[in-house]
Amino acid sequence: MKEADVRRLLAANLLCVFTVALTAVVPAFFWPGFTVLGTHLTWLCVCSVCVSALNIILHLALKTNLTPKRSSFAHKISRFLKCCIYFFMSCILFHAIIVLYGAPLIESVAETFLFAVLLSTFTTLQCLCMLGPNIQAWIRVFSKNGATSIWENSLQITTMCSILGAWFGAFPIPLDWDRPWQVWPISCSLGATFGYVAGLIIAPLWIHWNRKQLTYKSR
């Protein structure tokens, strides 16, 4: 493992953290009354779009996609369309899972779906950028000792942290505190965001500390 690769990963992850922070501050200069809590749905859209765009640019620039590449234009179009379909299916799947875990079925549909989009952005989009629409590769990466690069290790950590953050974020909702951030789905989406940010910071540090034990085999 090259130390330069770990530094590249750290720089890319810190840029993502910086982007998430900016989505909470910059829109207020152009959108009067914008706040993460007060205009939460708007923030969900802004955060999802910005993080998505940055992740796509970073993966293209750093060439983290290790899957075989073909130069055929038709193949690229087909791959892009598959990625779009997979992302949309991920949003629907997350929406269904969130409802099964207790979210309102009919009320707050927009809020639940945008939360599902945010979760898909933090998890599925990274898988699509790095592994493409290849379910077998996804299963391999998230199996024990399945990662073949530091980027895949980072993908494991950020994905798990995002989902755990969303899960922990649901705990305060039923409490009778009557706080503005307890309104659905604010605490869950903030929990997912903090989990994602924590994962971005933890991943390169964990990889650096365990670099001597990490060995990657080509698959």
mmCIF file of C-alpha atoms in Angstrom:
data_model
loop_
_atom_site.group_PDB
_atom_site.id
_atom_site.type_symbol
_atom_site.label_atom_id
_atom_site.label_comp_id
_atom_site.label_asym_id
_atom_site.label_seq_id
_atom_site.Cartn_x
_atom_site.Cartn_y
_atom_site.Cartn_z
ATOM 1 C CA MET A 1 0.000 0.000 0.000
ATOM 2 C CA LYS A 2 1.405 3.372 -1.025
ATOM 3 C CA GLU A 3 1.303 6.232 1.462
ATOM 4 C CA ALA A 4 0.438 8.562 -1.415
ATOM 5 C CA ASP A 5 -2.806 6.633 -2.018
ATOM 6 C CA VAL A 6 -3.838 7.103 1.613
ATOM 7 C CA ARG A 7 -3.127 10.843 1.326
ATOM 8 C CA ARG A 8 -5.244 11.016 -1.836
ATOM 9 C CA LEU A 9 -8.064 9.250 -0.035
ATOM 10 C CA LEU A 10 -7.789 11.616 2.926
ATOM 11 C CA ALA A 11 -7.802 14.687 0.661
ATOM 12 C CA ALA A 12 -10.838 13.428 -1.276
ATOM 13 C CA ASN A 13 -12.742 12.607 1.909
ATOM 14 C CA LEU A 14 -11.950 15.956 3.517
ATOM 15 C CA LEU A 15 -13.209 17.680 0.375
ATOM 16 C CA CYS A 16 -16.486 15.782 0.751
ATOM 17 C CA VAL A 17 -16.699 16.840 4.413
ATOM 18 C CA PHE A 18 -16.072 20.458 3.401
ATOM 19 C CA THR A 19 -18.797 20.220 0.740
ATOM 20 C CA VAL A 20 -21.351 18.908 3.244
ATOM 21 C CA ALA A 21 -20.499 21.809 5.571
ATOM 22 C CA LEU A 22 -20.889 24.312 2.739
ATOM 23 C CA THR A 23 -24.379 23.021 1.896
ATOM 24 C CA ALA A 24 -25.489 24.212 5.331
ATOM 25 C CA VAL A 25 -23.970 27.694 4.944
ATOM 26 C CA VAL A 26 -23.687 28.852 1.322
ATOM 27 C CA PRO A 27 -27.402 28.570 0.293
ATOM 28 C CA ALA A 28 -28.310 31.095 3.010
ATOM 29 C CA PHE A 29 -26.550 33.816 0.953
ATOM 30 C CA PHE A 30 -28.854 33.156 -2.029
ATOM 31 C CA TRP A 31 -32.027 31.866 -0.320
ATOM 32 C CA PRO A 32 -33.503 34.259 2.282
ATOM 33 C CA GLY A 33 -34.548 32.394 5.395
ATOM 34 C CA PHE A 34 -32.643 29.243 4.486
ATOM 35 C CA THR A 35 -31.685 27.069 7.475
ATOM 36 C CA VAL A 36 -31.001 23.362 7.800
ATOM 37 C CA LEU A 37 -33.923 22.987 10.240
ATOM 38 C CA GLY A 38 -36.335 25.620 8.923
ATOM 39 C CA THR A 39 -36.066 24.668 5.242
ATOM 40 C CA HIS A 40 -34.984 21.090 5.767
ATOM 41 C CA LEU A 41 -36.396 19.659 2.529
ATOM 42 C CA THR A 42 -34.519 22.274 0.530
ATOM 43 C CA TRP A 43 -31.330 21.408 2.379
ATOM 44 C CA LEU A 44 -31.876 17.695 1.678
ATOM 45 C CA CYS A 45 -32.060 18.463 -2.043
ATOM 46 C CA VAL A 46 -29.027 20.769 -1.988
ATOM 47 C CA CYS A 47 -26.923 18.332 0.031
ATOM 48 C CA SER A 48 -27.867 15.335 -2.156
ATOM 49 C CA VAL A 49 -27.105 17.180 -5.402
ATOM 50 C CA CYS A 50 -23.796 18.658 -4.212
ATOM 51 C CA VAL A 51 -22.486 15.440 -2.664
ATOM 52 C CA SER A 52 -23.546 13.472 -5.752
ATOM 53 C CA ALA A 53 -21.816 15.863 -8.136
ATOM 54 C CA LEU A 54 -18.618 15.946 -6.092
ATOM 55 C CA ASN A 55 -18.468 12.162 -5.728
ATOM 56 C CA ILE A 56 -18.874 11.644 -9.465
ATOM 57 C CA ILE A 57 -16.173 14.221 -10.251
ATOM 58 C CA LEU A 58 -13.764 12.763 -7.681
ATOM 59 C CA HIS A 59 -14.199 9.193 -8.882
ATOM 60 C CA LEU A 60 -13.675 10.258 -12.498
ATOM 61 C CA ALA A 61 -10.618 12.350 -11.614
ATOM 62 C CA LEU A 62 -8.993 9.827 -9.269
ATOM 63 C CA LYS A 63 -9.993 6.817 -11.383
ATOM 64 C CA THR A 64 -11.116 4.776 -8.383
ATOM 65 C CA ASN A 65 -13.315 2.580 -10.582
ATOM 66 C CA LEU A 66 -11.300 -0.612 -10.916
ATOM 67 C CA THR A 67 -13.798 -2.498 -13.048
ATOM 68 C CA PRO A 68 -12.844 -3.331 -16.654
ATOM 69 C CA LYS A 69 -13.421 -0.400 -18.988
ATOM 70 C CA ARG A 70 -14.629 -0.488 -22.586
ATOM 71 C CA SER A 71 -14.257 2.365 -25.009
ATOM 72 C CA SER A 72 -17.558 1.653 -26.754
ATOM 73 C CA PHE A 73 -19.856 4.672 -26.587
ATOM 74 C CA ALA A 74 -22.904 2.365 -26.533
ATOM 75 C CA HIS A 75 -21.462 0.526 -23.525
ATOM 76 C CA LYS A 76 -20.929 3.809 -21.654
ATOM 77 C CA ILE A 77 -24.503 4.907 -22.352
ATOM 78 C CA SER A 78 -25.839 1.520 -21.258
ATOM 79 C CA ARG A 79 -23.756 1.659 -18.080
ATOM 80 C CA PHE A 80 -24.944 5.189 -17.301
ATOM 81 C CA LEU A 81 -28.606 4.241 -17.763
ATOM 82 C CA LYS A 82 -28.166 1.176 -15.552
ATOM 83 C CA CYS A 83 -26.595 3.343 -12.853
ATOM 84 C CA CYS A 84 -29.549 5.748 -13.006
ATOM 85 C CA ILE A 85 -32.003 2.854 -12.710
ATOM 86 C CA TYR A 86 -30.069 1.315 -9.814
ATOM 87 C CA PHE A 87 -29.980 4.642 -7.986
ATOM 88 C CA PHE A 88 -33.729 5.153 -8.429
ATOM 89 C CA MET A 89 -34.396 1.578 -7.267
ATOM 90 C CA SER A 90 -32.193 2.251 -4.242
ATOM 91 C CA CYS A 91 -34.284 5.319 -3.356
ATOM 92 C CA ILE A 92 -37.485 3.263 -3.611
ATOM 93 C CA LEU A 93 -35.975 0.439 -1.539
ATOM 94 C CA PHE A 94 -34.753 2.795 1.187
ATOM 95 C CA HIS A 95 -38.162 4.506 1.187
ATOM 96 C CA ALA A 96 -39.894 1.140 1.717
ATOM 97 C CA ILE A 97 -37.463 0.118 4.481
ATOM 98 C CA ILE A 98 -37.894 3.455 6.261
ATOM 99 C CA VAL A 99 -41.687 3.073 6.160
ATOM 100 C CA LEU A 100 -41.389 -0.476 7.524
ATOM 101 C CA TYR A 101 -39.326 0.926 10.394
ATOM 102 C CA GLY A 102 -42.148 3.270 11.362
ATOM 103 C CA ALA A 103 -42.141 6.305 9.065
ATOM 104 C CA PRO A 104 -45.584 7.624 7.997
ATOM 105 C CA LEU A 105 -46.946 5.655 5.037
ATOM 106 C CA ILE A 106 -49.155 8.351 3.495
ATOM 107 C CA GLU A 107 -48.267 11.520 5.387
ATOM 108 C CA SER A 108 -44.869 13.115 4.828
ATOM 109 C CA VAL A 109 -44.231 11.098 1.647
ATOM 110 C CA ALA A 110 -41.990 13.819 0.189
ATOM 111 C CA GLU A 111 -39.972 14.044 3.399
ATOM 112 C CA THR A 112 -39.476 10.281 3.550
ATOM 113 C CA PHE A 113 -38.508 10.001 -0.116
ATOM 114 C CA LEU A 114 -35.993 12.862 0.080
ATOM 115 C CA PHE A 115 -34.473 11.225 3.137
ATOM 116 C CA ALA A 116 -34.229 8.004 1.102
ATOM 117 C CA VAL A 117 -32.513 9.971 -1.686
ATOM 118 C CA LEU A 118 -30.002 11.350 0.823
ATOM 119 C CA LEU A 119 -29.245 7.844 2.131
ATOM 120 C CA SER A 120 -28.843 6.565 -1.425
ATOM 121 C CA THR A 121 -26.455 9.429 -2.137
ATOM 122 C CA PHE A 122 -24.294 8.527 0.857
ATOM 123 C CA THR A 123 -24.306 4.785 0.089
ATOM 124 C CA THR A 124 -25.522 3.543 -3.297
ATOM 125 C CA LEU A 125 -24.068 6.370 -5.373
ATOM 126 C CA GLN A 126 -20.567 5.631 -4.088
ATOM 127 C CA CYS A 127 -21.010 1.945 -4.977
ATOM 128 C CA LEU A 128 -22.133 2.903 -8.477
ATOM 129 C CA CYS A 129 -19.213 5.278 -8.971
ATOM 130 C CA MET A 130 -16.638 2.780 -7.743
ATOM 131 C CA LEU A 131 -18.062 -0.608 -8.732
ATOM 132 C CA GLY A 132 -20.615 0.209 -11.390
ATOM 133 C CA PRO A 133 -23.988 -1.586 -11.700
ATOM 134 C CA ASN A 134 -22.429 -4.900 -10.665
ATOM 135 C CA ILE A 135 -24.299 -6.522 -7.770
ATOM 136 C CA GLN A 136 -21.738 -9.316 -7.461
ATOM 137 C CA ALA A 137 -18.984 -6.746 -6.913
ATOM 138 C CA TRP A 138 -21.132 -5.025 -4.271
ATOM 139 C CA ILE A 139 -21.624 -8.329 -2.446
ATOM 140 C CA ARG A 140 -17.884 -9.016 -2.625
ATOM 141 C CA VAL A 141 -16.915 -5.612 -1.215
ATOM 142 C CA PHE A 142 -19.322 -5.868 1.713
ATOM 143 C CA SER A 143 -18.353 -9.433 2.559
ATOM 144 C CA LYS A 144 -15.610 -10.235 5.078
ATOM 145 C CA ASN A 145 -12.154 -9.368 3.698
ATOM 146 C CA GLY A 146 -13.743 -8.544 0.342
ATOM 147 C CA ALA A 147 -12.106 -5.151 -0.246
ATOM 148 C CA THR A 148 -9.342 -5.063 -2.865
ATOM 149 C CA SER A 149 -8.269 -1.421 -2.381
ATOM 150 C CA ILE A 150 -8.269 1.376 0.170
ATOM 151 C CA TRP A 151 -11.127 2.974 -1.765
ATOM 152 C CA GLU A 152 -13.285 -0.085 -1.192
ATOM 153 C CA ASN A 153 -12.353 -0.096 2.501
ATOM 154 C CA SER A 154 -13.430 3.553 2.671
ATOM 155 C CA LEU A 155 -16.663 2.626 0.891
ATOM 156 C CA GLN A 156 -17.387 -0.029 3.526
ATOM 157 C CA ILE A 157 -16.796 2.353 6.417
ATOM 158 C CA THR A 158 -18.719 5.364 5.063
ATOM 159 C CA THR A 159 -21.686 3.217 4.049
ATOM 160 C CA MET A 160 -21.970 1.538 7.438
ATOM 161 C CA CYS A 161 -21.497 4.830 9.306
ATOM 162 C CA SER A 162 -24.210 6.539 7.218
ATOM 163 C CA ILE A 163 -26.765 3.806 7.875
ATOM 164 C CA LEU A 164 -25.905 3.572 11.570
ATOM 165 C CA GLY A 165 -26.111 7.366 11.863
ATOM 166 C CA ALA A 166 -29.595 7.360 10.333
ATOM 167 C CA TRP A 167 -30.664 4.570 12.697
ATOM 168 C CA PHE A 168 -29.348 6.325 15.805
ATOM 169 C CA GLY A 169 -30.923 9.567 14.592
ATOM 170 C CA ALA A 170 -34.375 7.992 14.931
ATOM 171 C CA PHE A 171 -34.040 7.462 18.686
ATOM 172 C CA PRO A 172 -34.994 11.024 19.797
ATOM 173 C CA ILE A 173 -38.125 11.245 17.608
ATOM 174 C CA PRO A 174 -40.598 9.517 19.996
ATOM 175 C CA LEU A 175 -39.293 11.377 23.044
ATOM 176 C CA ASP A 176 -41.598 14.073 24.400
ATOM 177 C CA TRP A 177 -39.079 16.912 24.169
ATOM 178 C CA ASP A 178 -41.020 19.025 21.640
ATOM 179 C CA ARG A 179 -37.856 20.179 19.854
ATOM 180 C CA PRO A 180 -37.853 21.508 16.257
ATOM 181 C CA TRP A 181 -35.236 18.952 15.175
ATOM 182 C CA GLN A 182 -37.499 16.079 16.254
ATOM 183 C CA VAL A 183 -39.813 16.706 13.310
ATOM 184 C CA TRP A 184 -39.604 13.889 10.759
ATOM 185 C CA PRO A 185 -37.095 13.295 9.184
ATOM 186 C CA ILE A 186 -34.713 15.959 10.525
ATOM 187 C CA SER A 187 -32.974 13.951 13.243
ATOM 188 C CA CYS A 188 -32.597 10.903 10.972
ATOM 189 C CA SER A 189 -31.176 12.858 8.049
ATOM 190 C CA LEU A 190 -28.822 14.778 10.343
ATOM 191 C CA GLY A 191 -27.792 11.474 11.930
ATOM 192 C CA ALA A 192 -27.070 10.001 8.488
ATOM 193 C CA THR A 193 -25.090 13.108 7.535
ATOM 194 C CA PHE A 194 -23.019 13.085 10.724
ATOM 195 C CA GLY A 195 -22.464 9.361 10.250
ATOM 196 C CA TYR A 196 -21.327 9.922 6.658
ATOM 197 C CA VAL A 197 -18.961 12.716 7.717
ATOM 198 C CA ALA A 198 -17.619 10.572 10.577
ATOM 199 C CA GLY A 199 -17.038 7.715 8.150
ATOM 200 C CA LEU A 200 -15.144 9.996 5.761
ATOM 201 C CA ILE A 201 -12.804 11.016 8.573
ATOM 202 C CA ILE A 202 -12.497 7.599 10.206
ATOM 203 C CA ALA A 203 -11.800 5.656 6.984
ATOM 204 C CA PRO A 204 -8.367 7.092 6.041
ATOM 205 C CA LEU A 205 -7.270 7.143 9.683
ATOM 206 C CA TRP A 206 -8.276 3.496 10.192
ATOM 207 C CA ILE A 207 -6.559 2.481 6.936
ATOM 208 C CA HIS A 208 -3.397 4.360 7.930
ATOM 209 C CA TRP A 209 -3.248 2.745 11.370
ATOM 210 C CA ASN A 210 -3.881 -0.732 9.945
ATOM 211 C CA ARG A 211 -1.879 -0.403 6.733
ATOM 212 C CA LYS A 212 0.597 -3.115 7.755
ATOM 213 C CA GLN A 213 -2.182 -5.633 8.326
ATOM 214 C CA LEU A 214 -4.117 -4.776 5.156
ATOM 215 C CA THR A 215 -3.305 -6.947 2.161
ATOM 216 C CA TYR A 216 -5.321 -6.759 -1.032
ATOM 217 C CA LYS A 217 -5.743 -9.584 -3.487
ATOM 218 C CA SER A 218 -6.877 -9.083 -7.075
ATOM 219 C CA ARG A 219 -10.280 -10.542 -7.868
#
